[in-house]
PDB file of C-alpha atoms in Angstrom:
ATOM      1  CA  MET A   1      16.410 -36.964  21.340  1.00 50.00           C
ATOM      2  CA  GLY A   2      14.061 -34.303  19.988  1.00 51.00           C
ATOM      3  CA  ASP A   3      16.937 -32.257  18.567  1.00 56.00           C
ATOM      4  CA  SER A   4      17.541 -34.554  15.597  1.00 58.00           C
ATOM      5  CA  ALA A   5      13.865 -34.434  14.593  1.00 56.00           C
ATOM      6  CA  GLU A   6      13.907 -30.625  14.750  1.00 56.00           C
ATOM      7  CA  LYS A   7      17.061 -30.437  12.641  1.00 59.00           C
ATOM      8  CA  GLN A   8      15.517 -32.670   9.986  1.00 60.00           C
ATOM      9  CA  ALA A   9      12.278 -30.660   9.896  1.00 61.00           C
ATOM     10  CA  ARG A  10      14.069 -27.341   9.437  1.00 69.00           C
ATOM     11  CA  PRO A  11      15.336 -27.885   5.844  1.00 70.00           C
ATOM     12  CA  GLY A  12      11.835 -28.964   4.815  1.00 82.00           C
ATOM     13  CA  PHE A  13      10.426 -25.824   6.339  1.00 86.00           C
ATOM     14  CA  LEU A  14      12.962 -23.614   4.568  1.00 87.00           C
ATOM     15  CA  LYS A  15      12.230 -25.324   1.245  1.00 89.00           C
ATOM     16  CA  GLY A  16       8.548 -24.659   1.802  1.00 90.00           C
ATOM     17  CA  VAL A  17       9.218 -21.014   2.562  1.00 90.00           C
ATOM     18  CA  LYS A  18      11.353 -20.697  -0.572  1.00 90.00           C
ATOM     19  CA  SER A  19       8.693 -22.270  -2.771  1.00 92.00           C
ATOM     20  CA  GLU A  20       5.969 -20.037  -1.306  1.00 92.00           C
ATOM     21  CA  PHE A  21       8.171 -16.960  -1.740  1.00 92.00           C
ATOM     22  CA  LYS A  22       8.473 -17.749  -5.461  1.00 92.00           C
ATOM     23  CA  LYS A  23       4.661 -17.617  -5.756  1.00 94.00           C
ATOM     24  CA  ILE A  24       4.494 -13.964  -4.653  1.00 93.00           C
ATOM     25  CA  VAL A  25       3.356 -11.604  -7.385  1.00 92.00           C
ATOM     26  CA  TRP A  26       4.893  -8.193  -6.749  1.00 91.00           C
ATOM     27  CA  PRO A  27       3.022  -5.120  -8.012  1.00 94.00           C
ATOM     28  CA  ASP A  28       4.569  -3.103 -10.794  1.00 96.00           C
ATOM     29  CA  ARG A  29       5.971   0.394 -10.274  1.00 97.00           C
ATOM     30  CA  GLN A  30       2.826   2.192 -11.471  1.00 97.00           C
ATOM     31  CA  ALA A  31       0.535   0.246  -9.131  1.00 97.00           C
ATOM     32  CA  THR A  32       2.871   0.872  -6.205  1.00 97.00           C
ATOM     33  CA  ILE A  33       2.892   4.622  -6.903  1.00 98.00           C
ATOM     34  CA  LYS A  34      -0.917   4.762  -7.170  1.00 98.00           C
ATOM     35  CA  GLN A  35      -1.386   2.816  -3.952  1.00 97.00           C
ATOM     36  CA  SER A  36       1.164   4.963  -2.130  1.00 98.00           C
ATOM     37  CA  ILE A  37      -0.581   8.150  -3.226  1.00 98.00           C
ATOM     38  CA  ALA A  38      -3.916   6.711  -2.088  1.00 98.00           C
ATOM     39  CA  VAL A  39      -2.499   5.819   1.329  1.00 98.00           C
ATOM     40  CA  VAL A  40      -1.004   9.288   1.813  1.00 98.00           C
ATOM     41  CA  ALA A  41      -4.205  11.041   0.663  1.00 98.00           C
ATOM     42  CA  ILE A  42      -6.433   8.959   2.922  1.00 98.00           C
ATOM     43  CA  SER A  43      -4.043   9.512   5.839  1.00 98.00           C
ATOM     44  CA  VAL A  44      -4.194  13.273   5.341  1.00 98.00           C
ATOM     45  CA  VAL A  45      -8.004  13.250   5.122  1.00 98.00           C
ATOM     46  CA  VAL A  46      -8.347  11.114   8.251  1.00 98.00           C
ATOM     47  CA  GLY A  47      -5.839  13.341  10.072  1.00 98.00           C
ATOM     48  CA  VAL A  48      -7.828  16.462   9.185  1.00 98.00           C
ATOM     49  CA  LEU A  49     -11.075  14.807  10.302  1.00 98.00           C
ATOM     50  CA  ILE A  50      -9.536  13.782  13.623  1.00 98.00           C
ATOM     51  CA  ALA A  51      -8.185  17.313  14.123  1.00 98.00           C
ATOM     52  CA  LEU A  52     -11.629  18.820  13.418  1.00 98.00           C
ATOM     53  CA  ILE A  53     -13.362  16.410  15.786  1.00 98.00           C
ATOM     54  CA  ASP A  54     -10.739  17.147  18.434  1.00 98.00           C
ATOM     55  CA  TYR A  55     -11.264  20.897  18.029  1.00 97.00           C
ATOM     56  CA  VAL A  56     -15.058  20.578  18.278  1.00 97.00           C
ATOM     57  CA  VAL A  57     -14.861  18.333  21.347  1.00 97.00           C
ATOM     58  CA  LYS A  58     -12.320  20.664  22.989  1.00 97.00           C
ATOM     59  CA  TYR A  59     -14.546  23.665  22.313  1.00 96.00           C
ATOM     60  CA  GLY A  60     -17.596  21.794  23.632  1.00 95.00           C
ATOM     61  CA  VAL A  61     -15.844  20.689  26.820  1.00 95.00           C
ATOM     62  CA  ASN A  62     -14.522  24.201  27.450  1.00 94.00           C
ATOM     63  CA  PHE A  63     -18.009  25.629  26.874  1.00 92.00           C
ATOM     64  CA  ILE A  64     -19.618  23.131  29.262  1.00 93.00           C
ATOM     65  CA  THR A  65     -17.004  23.605  31.978  1.00 92.00           C
ATOM     66  CA  SER A  66     -17.241  27.404  31.809  1.00 89.00           C
ATOM     67  CA  ILE A  67     -20.952  27.386  32.670  1.00 81.00           C
TER      68      ILE A  67
END
């Protein structure tokens, strides 16, 4: 009984998805390049910071455990 109601609701759902997909505003090539460079640069900076913190903590733990 519930199958027919689900089958009727599905085309409405797909039409809604299609209409919402048409509303998407995609960034241009220049904006995509700038954002990609920003993501890579921030990732590198955060990676270096994590590596430095890891090194300091490792050195501190080794110093404390050697006492």
